[in-house]
């Protein structure tokens, strides 16, 4: 995968555009060399943005608004394969969570959706649902669903959606027996780690795979923008009563205010997990993909039994 920039800078200026609009513009620049080079990149991109007519113009290659291009994220860690090649990186996202970025394992998130959106889903065998819910591989009604089943938040409110999302995952697994599939429950949905595909994040085939399980639309856009699959490794701050993170670009990662926030966040994260492992199927992953899985599972604590956040 391509390296993630080590240095970021933001330039904020009020500029008058050729059409007379006066806009407050914020442009981000990046560099692997230094913060100074990152600032130069930001200023250069600001001038190109103004010359192109400003944000929102169809012919503007440097649109700044989310999620058209990668935004500043602090680089926390890099992971290299046996041959020294970069295979993953951990960054801190715009609200403070650590995020795994990789192109070595296909990762996709599935948010629970309303039952009407999944009426066409079919469960070919019921095997996966049977293992999770018992003998009846059918969607649960709100009355039948147990609020405390598996300790999974929201199941009592969205039982039908939960079961039918699982049916989509089971269909995907049945259609692709050559792939390894690790299925996790997140607080508001599911996460799949799919091994053996070899698909690039921006590829049409990767998008087709994600669409087969009704992946979150914004997540699919982020994968294309960042050219990596992404998986949140640590809790969302508001779920553990921590104030919201101020994005990189408004302050430096080595600022004391930034470091104090990280310390509070880490302390509050100790008693929660990000996802729960439900099932593993298919061929064993090769060594590089196993490295990614091991990193993911160490961080997300999927077999800890802790509440999800």
mmCIF file with all atom_site columns, N, CA, C and O in Angstrom, residues 4 70 73-77 88-102 191 219 222 226 228-234 265 295 299:
data_model
loop_
_atom_site.group_PDB
_atom_site.id
_atom_site.type_symbol
_atom_site.label_atom_id
_atom_site.label_alt_id
_atom_site.label_comp_id
_atom_site.label_asym_id
_atom_site.label_entity_id
_atom_site.label_seq_id
_atom_site.pdbx_PDB_ins_code
_atom_site.Cartn_x
_atom_site.Cartn_y
_atom_site.Cartn_z
_atom_site.occupancy
_atom_site.B_iso_or_equiv
_atom_site.pdbx_formal_charge
_atom_site.auth_seq_id
_atom_site.auth_comp_id
_atom_site.auth_asym_id
_atom_site.auth_atom_id
_atom_site.pdbx_PDB_model_num
ATOM 1   N N  . UNK A 1 4   ? 1.180   6.495  4.170  1.00 0.00 ? 4   UNK A N  1
ATOM 2   C CA . UNK A 1 4   ? 0.309   7.586  4.613  1.00 0.00 ? 4   UNK A CA 1
ATOM 3   C C  . UNK A 1 4   ? 1.186   8.751  5.048  1.00 0.00 ? 4   UNK A C  1
ATOM 4   O O  . UNK A 1 4   ? 2.191   8.556  5.740  1.00 0.00 ? 4   UNK A O  1
ATOM 5   N N  . UNK A 1 70  ? -8.600  12.326 0.940  1.00 0.00 ? 70  UNK A N  1
ATOM 6   C CA . UNK A 1 70  ? -8.112  12.012 2.283  1.00 0.00 ? 70  UNK A CA 1
ATOM 7   C C  . UNK A 1 70  ? -7.932  13.278 3.108  1.00 0.00 ? 70  UNK A C  1
ATOM 8   O O  . UNK A 1 70  ? -7.364  14.264 2.631  1.00 0.00 ? 70  UNK A O  1
ATOM 9   N N  . UNK A 1 73  ? -4.901  12.767 9.073  1.00 0.00 ? 73  UNK A N  1
ATOM 10  C CA . UNK A 1 73  ? -4.977  11.766 10.134 1.00 0.00 ? 73  UNK A CA 1
ATOM 11  C C  . UNK A 1 73  ? -3.566  11.509 10.650 1.00 0.00 ? 73  UNK A C  1
ATOM 12  O O  . UNK A 1 73  ? -2.643  11.268 9.868  1.00 0.00 ? 73  UNK A O  1
ATOM 13  N N  . UNK A 1 74  ? -3.432  11.571 11.944 1.00 0.00 ? 74  UNK A N  1
ATOM 14  C CA . UNK A 1 74  ? -2.142  11.316 12.577 1.00 0.00 ? 74  UNK A CA 1
ATOM 15  C C  . UNK A 1 74  ? -1.711  9.874  12.327 1.00 0.00 ? 74  UNK A C  1
ATOM 16  O O  . UNK A 1 74  ? -2.477  8.933  12.552 1.00 0.00 ? 74  UNK A O  1
ATOM 17  N N  . UNK A 1 75  ? -0.496  9.682  11.857 1.00 0.00 ? 75  UNK A N  1
ATOM 18  C CA . UNK A 1 75  ? 0.044   8.341  11.637 1.00 0.00 ? 75  UNK A CA 1
ATOM 19  C C  . UNK A 1 75  ? 0.570   7.803  12.960 1.00 0.00 ? 75  UNK A C  1
ATOM 20  O O  . UNK A 1 75  ? 1.477   8.362  13.569 1.00 0.00 ? 75  UNK A O  1
ATOM 21  N N  . UNK A 1 76  ? -0.018  6.696  13.428 1.00 0.00 ? 76  UNK A N  1
ATOM 22  C CA . UNK A 1 76  ? 0.338   6.128  14.722 1.00 0.00 ? 76  UNK A CA 1
ATOM 23  C C  . UNK A 1 76  ? 1.323   4.969  14.610 1.00 0.00 ? 76  UNK A C  1
ATOM 24  O O  . UNK A 1 76  ? 2.199   4.810  15.456 1.00 0.00 ? 76  UNK A O  1
ATOM 25  N N  . UNK A 1 77  ? 1.161   4.138  13.593 1.00 0.00 ? 77  UNK A N  1
ATOM 26  C CA . UNK A 1 77  ? 1.985   2.934  13.492 1.00 0.00 ? 77  UNK A CA 1
ATOM 27  C C  . UNK A 1 77  ? 1.930   2.396  12.065 1.00 0.00 ? 77  UNK A C  1
ATOM 28  O O  . UNK A 1 77  ? 0.915   2.530  11.377 1.00 0.00 ? 77  UNK A O  1
ATOM 29  N N  . UNK A 1 88  ? 0.121   -2.273 6.174  1.00 0.00 ? 88  UNK A N  1
ATOM 30  C CA . UNK A 1 88  ? -0.951  -1.645 6.950  1.00 0.00 ? 88  UNK A CA 1
ATOM 31  C C  . UNK A 1 88  ? -0.403  -0.446 7.704  1.00 0.00 ? 88  UNK A C  1
ATOM 32  O O  . UNK A 1 88  ? 0.805   -0.348 7.962  1.00 0.00 ? 88  UNK A O  1
ATOM 33  N N  . UNK A 1 89  ? -1.303  0.451  8.060  1.00 0.00 ? 89  UNK A N  1
ATOM 34  C CA . UNK A 1 89  ? -0.949  1.594  8.893  1.00 0.00 ? 89  UNK A CA 1
ATOM 35  C C  . UNK A 1 89  ? -2.127  1.903  9.807  1.00 0.00 ? 89  UNK A C  1
ATOM 36  O O  . UNK A 1 89  ? -3.286  1.703  9.433  1.00 0.00 ? 89  UNK A O  1
ATOM 37  N N  . UNK A 1 90  ? -1.820  2.383  10.997 1.00 0.00 ? 90  UNK A N  1
ATOM 38  C CA . UNK A 1 90  ? -2.859  2.806  11.937 1.00 0.00 ? 90  UNK A CA 1
ATOM 39  C C  . UNK A 1 90  ? -2.805  4.325  12.020 1.00 0.00 ? 90  UNK A C  1
ATOM 40  O O  . UNK A 1 90  ? -1.733  4.913  12.232 1.00 0.00 ? 90  UNK A O  1
ATOM 41  N N  . UNK A 1 91  ? -3.953  4.959  11.846 1.00 0.00 ? 91  UNK A N  1
ATOM 42  C CA . UNK A 1 91  ? -4.049  6.405  11.935 1.00 0.00 ? 91  UNK A CA 1
ATOM 43  C C  . UNK A 1 91  ? -5.109  6.788  12.960 1.00 0.00 ? 91  UNK A C  1
ATOM 44  O O  . UNK A 1 91  ? -5.904  5.961  13.393 1.00 0.00 ? 91  UNK A O  1
ATOM 45  N N  . UNK A 1 92  ? -5.099  8.063  13.351 1.00 0.00 ? 92  UNK A N  1
ATOM 46  C CA . UNK A 1 92  ? -6.162  8.571  14.218 1.00 0.00 ? 92  UNK A CA 1
ATOM 47  C C  . UNK A 1 92  ? -7.125  9.376  13.360 1.00 0.00 ? 92  UNK A C  1
ATOM 48  O O  . UNK A 1 92  ? -6.724  10.327 12.697 1.00 0.00 ? 92  UNK A O  1
ATOM 49  N N  . UNK A 1 93  ? -8.397  8.988  13.366 1.00 0.00 ? 93  UNK A N  1
ATOM 50  C CA . UNK A 1 93  ? -9.343  9.627  12.452 1.00 0.00 ? 93  UNK A CA 1
ATOM 51  C C  . UNK A 1 93  ? -9.845  10.960 12.975 1.00 0.00 ? 93  UNK A C  1
ATOM 52  O O  . UNK A 1 93  ? -9.400  11.442 14.032 1.00 0.00 ? 93  UNK A O  1
ATOM 53  N N  . UNK A 1 94  ? -10.793 11.532 12.269 1.00 0.00 ? 94  UNK A N  1
ATOM 54  C CA . UNK A 1 94  ? -11.201 12.909 12.549 1.00 0.00 ? 94  UNK A CA 1
ATOM 55  C C  . UNK A 1 94  ? -11.864 13.072 13.909 1.00 0.00 ? 94  UNK A C  1
ATOM 56  O O  . UNK A 1 94  ? -11.922 14.191 14.433 1.00 0.00 ? 94  UNK A O  1
ATOM 57  N N  . UNK A 1 95  ? -12.389 11.996 14.515 1.00 0.00 ? 95  UNK A N  1
ATOM 58  C CA . UNK A 1 95  ? -12.964 12.136 15.853 1.00 0.00 ? 95  UNK A CA 1
ATOM 59  C C  . UNK A 1 95  ? -12.131 11.439 16.923 1.00 0.00 ? 95  UNK A C  1
ATOM 60  O O  . UNK A 1 95  ? -12.554 11.322 18.061 1.00 0.00 ? 95  UNK A O  1
ATOM 61  N N  . UNK A 1 96  ? -10.938 10.957 16.569 1.00 0.00 ? 96  UNK A N  1
ATOM 62  C CA . UNK A 1 96  ? -10.001 10.502 17.583 1.00 0.00 ? 96  UNK A CA 1
ATOM 63  C C  . UNK A 1 96  ? -9.757  9.018  17.683 1.00 0.00 ? 96  UNK A C  1
ATOM 64  O O  . UNK A 1 96  ? -8.846  8.594  18.402 1.00 0.00 ? 96  UNK A O  1
ATOM 65  N N  . UNK A 1 97  ? -10.544 8.192  17.012 1.00 0.00 ? 97  UNK A N  1
ATOM 66  C CA . UNK A 1 97  ? -10.363 6.740  17.100 1.00 0.00 ? 97  UNK A CA 1
ATOM 67  C C  . UNK A 1 97  ? -9.181  6.287  16.249 1.00 0.00 ? 97  UNK A C  1
ATOM 68  O O  . UNK A 1 97  ? -8.882  6.881  15.213 1.00 0.00 ? 97  UNK A O  1
ATOM 69  N N  . UNK A 1 98  ? -8.534  5.216  16.688 1.00 0.00 ? 98  UNK A N  1
ATOM 70  C CA . UNK A 1 98  ? -7.480  4.600  15.890 1.00 0.00 ? 98  UNK A CA 1
ATOM 71  C C  . UNK A 1 98  ? -8.124  3.763  14.791 1.00 0.00 ? 98  UNK A C  1
ATOM 72  O O  . UNK A 1 98  ? -9.088  3.030  15.037 1.00 0.00 ? 98  UNK A O  1
ATOM 73  N N  . UNK A 1 99  ? -7.596  3.861  13.578 1.00 0.00 ? 99  UNK A N  1
ATOM 74  C CA . UNK A 1 99  ? -8.173  3.193  12.424 1.00 0.00 ? 99  UNK A CA 1
ATOM 75  C C  . UNK A 1 99  ? -7.101  2.397  11.698 1.00 0.00 ? 99  UNK A C  1
ATOM 76  O O  . UNK A 1 99  ? -6.003  2.903  11.431 1.00 0.00 ? 99  UNK A O  1
ATOM 77  N N  . UNK A 1 100 ? -7.415  1.156  11.387 1.00 0.00 ? 100 UNK A N  1
ATOM 78  C CA . UNK A 1 100 ? -6.550  0.316  10.572 1.00 0.00 ? 100 UNK A CA 1
ATOM 79  C C  . UNK A 1 100 ? -6.777  0.645  9.105  1.00 0.00 ? 100 UNK A C  1
ATOM 80  O O  . UNK A 1 100 ? -7.922  0.675  8.635  1.00 0.00 ? 100 UNK A O  1
ATOM 81  N N  . UNK A 1 101 ? -5.684  0.880  8.385  1.00 0.00 ? 101 UNK A N  1
ATOM 82  C CA . UNK A 1 101 ? -5.732  1.114  6.940  1.00 0.00 ? 101 UNK A CA 1
ATOM 83  C C  . UNK A 1 101 ? -4.896  0.032  6.274  1.00 0.00 ? 101 UNK A C  1
ATOM 84  O O  . UNK A 1 101 ? -3.721  -0.150 6.617  1.00 0.00 ? 101 UNK A O  1
ATOM 85  N N  . UNK A 1 102 ? -5.474  -0.697 5.327  1.00 0.00 ? 102 UNK A N  1
ATOM 86  C CA . UNK A 1 102 ? -4.730  -1.747 4.652  1.00 0.00 ? 102 UNK A CA 1
ATOM 87  C C  . UNK A 1 102 ? -5.349  -2.045 3.298  1.00 0.00 ? 102 UNK A C  1
ATOM 88  O O  . UNK A 1 102 ? -6.549  -1.850 3.096  1.00 0.00 ? 102 UNK A O  1
ATOM 89  N N  . UNK A 1 191 ? -19.007 -6.489 10.868 1.00 0.00 ? 191 UNK A N  1
ATOM 90  C CA . UNK A 1 191 ? -17.763 -6.250 10.142 1.00 0.00 ? 191 UNK A CA 1
ATOM 91  C C  . UNK A 1 191 ? -17.287 -7.575 9.585  1.00 0.00 ? 191 UNK A C  1
ATOM 92  O O  . UNK A 1 191 ? -17.314 -8.593 10.285 1.00 0.00 ? 191 UNK A O  1
ATOM 93  N N  . UNK A 1 219 ? -18.869 4.139  3.979  1.00 0.00 ? 219 UNK A N  1
ATOM 94  C CA . UNK A 1 219 ? -17.656 3.329  4.137  1.00 0.00 ? 219 UNK A CA 1
ATOM 95  C C  . UNK A 1 219 ? -17.064 2.980  2.774  1.00 0.00 ? 219 UNK A C  1
ATOM 96  O O  . UNK A 1 219 ? -15.850 3.039  2.575  1.00 0.00 ? 219 UNK A O  1
ATOM 97  N N  . UNK A 1 222 ? -15.238 5.951  1.451  1.00 0.00 ? 222 UNK A N  1
ATOM 98  C CA . UNK A 1 222 ? -13.974 6.163  2.148  1.00 0.00 ? 222 UNK A CA 1
ATOM 99  C C  . UNK A 1 222 ? -12.886 5.227  1.632  1.00 0.00 ? 222 UNK A C  1
ATOM 100 O O  . UNK A 1 222 ? -11.729 5.627  1.495  1.00 0.00 ? 222 UNK A O  1
ATOM 101 N N  . UNK A 1 226 ? -9.471  6.781  0.209  1.00 0.00 ? 226 UNK A N  1
ATOM 102 C CA . UNK A 1 226 ? -8.212  6.504  0.892  1.00 0.00 ? 226 UNK A CA 1
ATOM 103 C C  . UNK A 1 226 ? -7.380  5.437  0.191  1.00 0.00 ? 226 UNK A C  1
ATOM 104 O O  . UNK A 1 226 ? -6.215  5.254  0.516  1.00 0.00 ? 226 UNK A O  1
ATOM 105 N N  . UNK A 1 228 ? -7.608  2.385  0.615  1.00 0.00 ? 228 UNK A N  1
ATOM 106 C CA . UNK A 1 228 ? -7.369  1.302  1.576  1.00 0.00 ? 228 UNK A CA 1
ATOM 107 C C  . UNK A 1 228 ? -8.709  0.872  2.149  1.00 0.00 ? 228 UNK A C  1
ATOM 108 O O  . UNK A 1 228 ? -9.677  1.636  2.150  1.00 0.00 ? 228 UNK A O  1
ATOM 109 N N  . UNK A 1 229 ? -8.765  -0.350 2.628  1.00 0.00 ? 229 UNK A N  1
ATOM 110 C CA . UNK A 1 229 ? -9.879  -0.763 3.476  1.00 0.00 ? 229 UNK A CA 1
ATOM 111 C C  . UNK A 1 229 ? -9.598  -0.210 4.868  1.00 0.00 ? 229 UNK A C  1
ATOM 112 O O  . UNK A 1 229 ? -8.436  -0.061 5.275  1.00 0.00 ? 229 UNK A O  1
ATOM 113 N N  . UNK A 1 230 ? -10.665 0.081  5.617  1.00 0.00 ? 230 UNK A N  1
ATOM 114 C CA . UNK A 1 230 ? -10.488 0.722  6.913  1.00 0.00 ? 230 UNK A CA 1
ATOM 115 C C  . UNK A 1 230 ? -11.319 0.003  7.975  1.00 0.00 ? 230 UNK A C  1
ATOM 116 O O  . UNK A 1 230 ? -12.429 -0.460 7.700  1.00 0.00 ? 230 UNK A O  1
ATOM 117 N N  . UNK A 1 231 ? -10.763 -0.062 9.177  1.00 0.00 ? 231 UNK A N  1
ATOM 118 C CA . UNK A 1 231 ? -11.479 -0.672 10.300 1.00 0.00 ? 231 UNK A CA 1
ATOM 119 C C  . UNK A 1 231 ? -11.152 0.102  11.567 1.00 0.00 ? 231 UNK A C  1
ATOM 120 O O  . UNK A 1 231 ? -9.981  0.235  11.938 1.00 0.00 ? 231 UNK A O  1
ATOM 121 N N  . UNK A 1 232 ? -12.193 0.612  12.221 1.00 0.00 ? 232 UNK A N  1
ATOM 122 C CA . UNK A 1 232 ? -11.976 1.320  13.488 1.00 0.00 ? 232 UNK A CA 1
ATOM 123 C C  . UNK A 1 232 ? -11.513 0.324  14.547 1.00 0.00 ? 232 UNK A C  1
ATOM 124 O O  . UNK A 1 232 ? -12.130 -0.707 14.761 1.00 0.00 ? 232 UNK A O  1
ATOM 125 N N  . UNK A 1 233 ? -10.425 0.651  15.254 1.00 0.00 ? 233 UNK A N  1
ATOM 126 C CA . UNK A 1 233 ? -9.830  -0.256 16.226 1.00 0.00 ? 233 UNK A CA 1
ATOM 127 C C  . UNK A 1 233 ? -10.148 0.101  17.669 1.00 0.00 ? 233 UNK A C  1
ATOM 128 O O  . UNK A 1 233 ? -10.004 -0.745 18.563 1.00 0.00 ? 233 UNK A O  1
ATOM 129 N N  . UNK A 1 234 ? -10.560 1.331  17.919 1.00 0.00 ? 234 UNK A N  1
ATOM 130 C CA . UNK A 1 234 ? -10.808 1.800  19.283 1.00 0.00 ? 234 UNK A CA 1
ATOM 131 C C  . UNK A 1 234 ? -12.178 2.475  19.342 1.00 0.00 ? 234 UNK A C  1
ATOM 132 O O  . UNK A 1 234 ? -12.755 2.808  18.303 1.00 0.00 ? 234 UNK A O  1
ATOM 133 N N  . UNK A 1 265 ? -8.555  9.415  26.703 1.00 0.00 ? 265 UNK A N  1
ATOM 134 C CA . UNK A 1 265 ? -9.224  8.472  25.808 1.00 0.00 ? 265 UNK A CA 1
ATOM 135 C C  . UNK A 1 265 ? -8.747  7.044  26.057 1.00 0.00 ? 265 UNK A C  1
ATOM 136 O O  . UNK A 1 265 ? -9.552  6.112  26.150 1.00 0.00 ? 265 UNK A O  1
ATOM 137 N N  . UNK A 1 295 ? -3.269  -8.082 14.191 1.00 0.00 ? 295 UNK A N  1
ATOM 138 C CA . UNK A 1 295 ? -3.247  -6.683 14.631 1.00 0.00 ? 295 UNK A CA 1
ATOM 139 C C  . UNK A 1 295 ? -4.664  -6.219 14.954 1.00 0.00 ? 295 UNK A C  1
ATOM 140 O O  . UNK A 1 295 ? -4.899  -5.603 16.000 1.00 0.00 ? 295 UNK A O  1
ATOM 141 N N  . UNK A 1 299 ? -6.258  -5.223 18.909 1.00 0.00 ? 299 UNK A N  1
ATOM 142 C CA . UNK A 1 299 ? -6.773  -3.887 19.204 1.00 0.00 ? 299 UNK A CA 1
ATOM 143 C C  . UNK A 1 299 ? -8.256  -3.886 19.536 1.00 0.00 ? 299 UNK A C  1
ATOM 144 O O  . UNK A 1 299 ? -8.700  -3.190 20.455 1.00 0.00 ? 299 UNK A O  1
#
